[in-house]
PDB file of C-alpha atoms in Angstrom:
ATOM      1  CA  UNK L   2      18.486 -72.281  -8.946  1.00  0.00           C
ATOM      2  CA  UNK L   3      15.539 -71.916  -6.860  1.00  0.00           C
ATOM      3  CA  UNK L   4      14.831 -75.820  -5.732  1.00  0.00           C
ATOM      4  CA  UNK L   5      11.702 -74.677  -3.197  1.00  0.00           C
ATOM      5  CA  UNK L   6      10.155 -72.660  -6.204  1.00  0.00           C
ATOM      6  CA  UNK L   7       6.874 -73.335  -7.192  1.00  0.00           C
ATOM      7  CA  UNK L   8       7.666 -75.534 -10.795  1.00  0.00           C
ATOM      8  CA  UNK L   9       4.956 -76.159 -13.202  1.00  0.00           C
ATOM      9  CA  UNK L  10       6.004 -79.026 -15.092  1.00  0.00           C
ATOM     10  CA  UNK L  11       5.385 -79.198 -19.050  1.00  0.00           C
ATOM     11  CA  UNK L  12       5.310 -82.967 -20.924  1.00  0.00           C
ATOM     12  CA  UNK L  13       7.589 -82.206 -24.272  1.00  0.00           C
ATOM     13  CA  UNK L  14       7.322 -84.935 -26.863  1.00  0.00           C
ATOM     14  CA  UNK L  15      10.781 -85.336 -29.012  1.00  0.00           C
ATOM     15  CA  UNK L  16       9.959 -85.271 -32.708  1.00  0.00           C
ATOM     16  CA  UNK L  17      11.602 -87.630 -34.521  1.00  0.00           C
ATOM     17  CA  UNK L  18      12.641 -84.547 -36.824  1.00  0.00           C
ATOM     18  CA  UNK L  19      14.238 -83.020 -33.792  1.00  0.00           C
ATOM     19  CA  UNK L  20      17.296 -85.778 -33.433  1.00  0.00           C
ATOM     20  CA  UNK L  21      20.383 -86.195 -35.256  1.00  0.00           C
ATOM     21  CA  UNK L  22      21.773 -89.297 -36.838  1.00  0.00           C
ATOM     22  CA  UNK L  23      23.132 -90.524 -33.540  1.00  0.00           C
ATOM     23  CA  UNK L  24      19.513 -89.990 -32.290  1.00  0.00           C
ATOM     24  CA  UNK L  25      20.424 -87.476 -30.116  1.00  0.00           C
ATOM     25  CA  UNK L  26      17.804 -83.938 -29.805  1.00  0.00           C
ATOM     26  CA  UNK L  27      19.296 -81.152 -31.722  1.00  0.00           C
ATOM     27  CA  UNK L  28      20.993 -78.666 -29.211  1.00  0.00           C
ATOM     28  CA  UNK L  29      19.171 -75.674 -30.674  1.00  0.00           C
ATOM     29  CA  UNK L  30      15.895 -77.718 -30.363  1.00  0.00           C
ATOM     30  CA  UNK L  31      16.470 -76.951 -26.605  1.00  0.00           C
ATOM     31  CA  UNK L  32      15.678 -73.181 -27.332  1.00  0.00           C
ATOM     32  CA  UNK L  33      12.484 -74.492 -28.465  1.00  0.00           C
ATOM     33  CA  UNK L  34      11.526 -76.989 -25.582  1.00  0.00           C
ATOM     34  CA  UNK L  35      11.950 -74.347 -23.540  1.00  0.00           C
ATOM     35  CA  UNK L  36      10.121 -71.704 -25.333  1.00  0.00           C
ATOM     36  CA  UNK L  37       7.250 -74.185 -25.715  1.00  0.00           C
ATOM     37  CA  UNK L  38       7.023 -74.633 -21.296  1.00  0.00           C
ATOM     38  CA  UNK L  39       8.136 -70.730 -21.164  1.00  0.00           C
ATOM     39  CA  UNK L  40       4.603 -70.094 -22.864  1.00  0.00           C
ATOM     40  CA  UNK L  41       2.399 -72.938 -21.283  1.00  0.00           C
ATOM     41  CA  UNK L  42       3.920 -71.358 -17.920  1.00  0.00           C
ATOM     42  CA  UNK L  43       3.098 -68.044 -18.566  1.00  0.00           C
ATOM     43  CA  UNK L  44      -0.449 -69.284 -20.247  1.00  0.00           C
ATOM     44  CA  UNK L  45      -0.914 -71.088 -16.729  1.00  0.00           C
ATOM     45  CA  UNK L  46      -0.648 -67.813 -14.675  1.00  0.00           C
ATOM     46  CA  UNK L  47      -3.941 -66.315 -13.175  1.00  0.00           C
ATOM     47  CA  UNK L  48      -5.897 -65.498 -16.160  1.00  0.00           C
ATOM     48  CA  UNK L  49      -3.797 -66.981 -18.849  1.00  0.00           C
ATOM     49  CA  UNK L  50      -0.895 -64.963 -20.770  1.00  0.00           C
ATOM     50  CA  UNK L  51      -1.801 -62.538 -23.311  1.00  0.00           C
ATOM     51  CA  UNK L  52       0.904 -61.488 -25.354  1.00  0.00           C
ATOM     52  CA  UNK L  53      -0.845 -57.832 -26.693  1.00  0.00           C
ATOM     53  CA  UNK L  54      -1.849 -57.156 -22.766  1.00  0.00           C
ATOM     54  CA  UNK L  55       1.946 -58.720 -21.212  1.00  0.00           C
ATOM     55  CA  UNK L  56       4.182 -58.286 -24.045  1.00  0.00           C
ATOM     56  CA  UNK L  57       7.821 -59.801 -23.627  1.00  0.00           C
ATOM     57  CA  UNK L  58      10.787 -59.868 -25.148  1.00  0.00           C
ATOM     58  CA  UNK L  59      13.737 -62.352 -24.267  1.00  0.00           C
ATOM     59  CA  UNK L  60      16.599 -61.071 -22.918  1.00  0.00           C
ATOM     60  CA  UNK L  61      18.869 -63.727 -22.299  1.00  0.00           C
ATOM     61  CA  UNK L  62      18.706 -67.412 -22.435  1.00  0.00           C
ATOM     62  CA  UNK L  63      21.880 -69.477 -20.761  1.00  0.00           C
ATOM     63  CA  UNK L  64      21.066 -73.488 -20.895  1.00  0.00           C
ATOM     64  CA  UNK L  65      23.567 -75.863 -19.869  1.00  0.00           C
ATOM     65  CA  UNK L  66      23.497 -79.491 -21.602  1.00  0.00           C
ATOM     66  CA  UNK L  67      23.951 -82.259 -18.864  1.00  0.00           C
ATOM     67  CA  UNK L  68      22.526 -85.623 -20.365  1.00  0.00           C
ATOM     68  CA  UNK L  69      21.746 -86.250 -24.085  1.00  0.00           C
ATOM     69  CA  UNK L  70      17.860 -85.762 -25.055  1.00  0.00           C
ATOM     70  CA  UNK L  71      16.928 -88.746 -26.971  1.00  0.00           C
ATOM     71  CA  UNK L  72      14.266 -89.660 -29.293  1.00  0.00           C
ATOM     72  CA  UNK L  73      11.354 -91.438 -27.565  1.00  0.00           C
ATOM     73  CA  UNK L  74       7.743 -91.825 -27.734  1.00  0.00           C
ATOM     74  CA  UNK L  75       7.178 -90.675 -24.046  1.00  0.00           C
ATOM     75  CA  UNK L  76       7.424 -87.824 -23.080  1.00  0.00           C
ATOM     76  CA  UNK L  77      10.328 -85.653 -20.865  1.00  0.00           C
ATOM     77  CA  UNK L  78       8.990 -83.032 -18.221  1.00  0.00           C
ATOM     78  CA  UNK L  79       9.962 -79.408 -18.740  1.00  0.00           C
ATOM     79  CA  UNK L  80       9.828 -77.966 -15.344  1.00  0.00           C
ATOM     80  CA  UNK L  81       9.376 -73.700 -15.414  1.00  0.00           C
ATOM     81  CA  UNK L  82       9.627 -71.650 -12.470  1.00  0.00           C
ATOM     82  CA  UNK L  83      10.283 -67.895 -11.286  1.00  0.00           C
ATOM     83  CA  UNK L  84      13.641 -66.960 -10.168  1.00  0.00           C
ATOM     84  CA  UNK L  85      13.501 -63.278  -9.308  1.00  0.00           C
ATOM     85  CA  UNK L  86      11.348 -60.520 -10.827  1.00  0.00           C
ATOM     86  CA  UNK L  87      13.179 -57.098 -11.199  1.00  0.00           C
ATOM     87  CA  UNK L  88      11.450 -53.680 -12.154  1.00  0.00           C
ATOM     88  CA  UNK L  89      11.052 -54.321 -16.115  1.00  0.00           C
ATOM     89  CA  UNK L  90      12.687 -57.916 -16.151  1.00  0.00           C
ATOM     90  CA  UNK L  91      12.110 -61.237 -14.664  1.00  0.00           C
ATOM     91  CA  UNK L  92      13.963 -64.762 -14.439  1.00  0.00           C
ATOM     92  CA  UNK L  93      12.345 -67.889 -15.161  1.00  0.00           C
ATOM     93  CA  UNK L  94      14.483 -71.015 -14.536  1.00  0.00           C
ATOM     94  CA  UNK L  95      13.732 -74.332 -16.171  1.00  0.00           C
ATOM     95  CA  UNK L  96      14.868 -77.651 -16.401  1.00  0.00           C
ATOM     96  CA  UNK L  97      14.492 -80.893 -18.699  1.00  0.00           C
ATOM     97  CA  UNK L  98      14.240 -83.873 -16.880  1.00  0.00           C
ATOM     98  CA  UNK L  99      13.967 -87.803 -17.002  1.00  0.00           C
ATOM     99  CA  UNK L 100      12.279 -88.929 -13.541  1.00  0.00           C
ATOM    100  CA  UNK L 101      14.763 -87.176 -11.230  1.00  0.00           C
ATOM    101  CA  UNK L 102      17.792 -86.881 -13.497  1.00  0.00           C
ATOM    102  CA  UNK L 103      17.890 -83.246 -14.735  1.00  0.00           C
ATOM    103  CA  UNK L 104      19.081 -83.557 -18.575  1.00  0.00           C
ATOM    104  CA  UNK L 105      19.704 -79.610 -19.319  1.00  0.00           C
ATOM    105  CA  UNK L 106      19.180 -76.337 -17.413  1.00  0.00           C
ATOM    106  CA  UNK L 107      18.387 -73.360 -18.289  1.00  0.00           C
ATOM    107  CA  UNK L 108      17.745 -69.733 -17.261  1.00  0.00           C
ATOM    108  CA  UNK L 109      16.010 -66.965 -19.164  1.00  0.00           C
ATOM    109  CA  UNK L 110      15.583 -63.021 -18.701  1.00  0.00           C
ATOM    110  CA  UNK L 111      12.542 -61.538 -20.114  1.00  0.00           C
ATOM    111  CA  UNK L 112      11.500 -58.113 -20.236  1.00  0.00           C
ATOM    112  CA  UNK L 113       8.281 -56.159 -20.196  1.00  0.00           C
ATOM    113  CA  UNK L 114       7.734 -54.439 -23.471  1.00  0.00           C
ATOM    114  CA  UNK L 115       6.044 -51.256 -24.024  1.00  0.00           C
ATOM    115  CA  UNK L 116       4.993 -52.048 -28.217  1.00  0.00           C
ATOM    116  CA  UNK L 117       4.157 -48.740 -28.724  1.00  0.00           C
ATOM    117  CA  UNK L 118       7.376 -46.995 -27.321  1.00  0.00           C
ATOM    118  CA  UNK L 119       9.890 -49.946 -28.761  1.00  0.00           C
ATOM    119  CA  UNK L 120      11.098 -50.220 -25.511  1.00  0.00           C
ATOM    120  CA  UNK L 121      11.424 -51.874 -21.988  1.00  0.00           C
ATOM    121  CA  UNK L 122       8.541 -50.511 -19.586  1.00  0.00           C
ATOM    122  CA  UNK L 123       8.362 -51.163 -15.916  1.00  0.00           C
ATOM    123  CA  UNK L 124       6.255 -53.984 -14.389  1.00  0.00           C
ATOM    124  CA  UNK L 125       2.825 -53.268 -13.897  1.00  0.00           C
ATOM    125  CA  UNK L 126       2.045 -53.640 -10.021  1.00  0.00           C
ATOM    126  CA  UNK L 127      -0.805 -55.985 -11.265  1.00  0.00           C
ATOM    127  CA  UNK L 128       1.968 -58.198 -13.246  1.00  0.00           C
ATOM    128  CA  UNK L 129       5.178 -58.023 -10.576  1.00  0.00           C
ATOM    129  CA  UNK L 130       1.676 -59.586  -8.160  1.00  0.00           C
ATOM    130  CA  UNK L 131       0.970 -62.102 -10.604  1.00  0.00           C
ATOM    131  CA  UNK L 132       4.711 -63.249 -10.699  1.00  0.00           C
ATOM    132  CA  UNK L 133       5.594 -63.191  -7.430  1.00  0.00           C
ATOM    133  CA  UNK L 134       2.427 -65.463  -6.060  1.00  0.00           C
ATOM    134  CA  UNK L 135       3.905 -67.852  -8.799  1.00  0.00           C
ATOM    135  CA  UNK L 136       7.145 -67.764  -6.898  1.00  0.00           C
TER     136      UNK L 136
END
């Protein structure tokens, strides 16, 4: 992954609801962390997200487990960045992290959505901009 990216970093509070009996975060709760940051990313590009005016679809997720997520009251960082935008599709790589120790990684495709159609759609020349100045 991308280390010189530009990351924008996401504070994910465990719920207690989240954890199994050995205290330990649900793997599919990682799906969510990640879709939480995915959307605060995306919210954080130039004029926020829009979902009706950008719609997406997920492609692909991939997230490798490295380090038990634990239950605690402070928060973990979710760091989100771009990876590579294609013509209807673009990568966003992301990471959960304690300080510098990276505790799962993960990689997700999304693709432009034409709602109307049902279908992928090219990148508009305004979004592939908007993506790759986020790079």
């Amino acid at each position: 992954m991308n280390q010189s990216a530009r990351r924008h970093t996401y504070p994910c509070r465990v719920r207690f609801s989240d954890v199994d009996v050995f205290g330990h975060v649900n793997n599919v709760k990682y799906f969510e962390y990640y879709q939480e940051a995915r959307l605060v990313f995306l919210g954080s590009l130039g004029g926020g997200y829009d979902e009706r005016a950008f719609p997406l679809v997920v492609a692909r997720v991939e997230v490798d487990y490295r380090r038990p997520i634990l239950f605690r009251t402070d928060p973990y960082v979710v760091e989100t960045w771009v990876v590579q935008v294609g013509r209807s599709s673009f990568t966003l790589g992301s990471e959960v992290k304690d300080g510098d120790e990276v505790l799962s990684r993960a990689e997700t495709v999304l693709v432009t959505f034409d709602l109307d159609q049902r279908r992928a759609r090219p990148l508009s020349s305004a979004e592939r901009d908007l993506l790759e100045r986020s790079r």
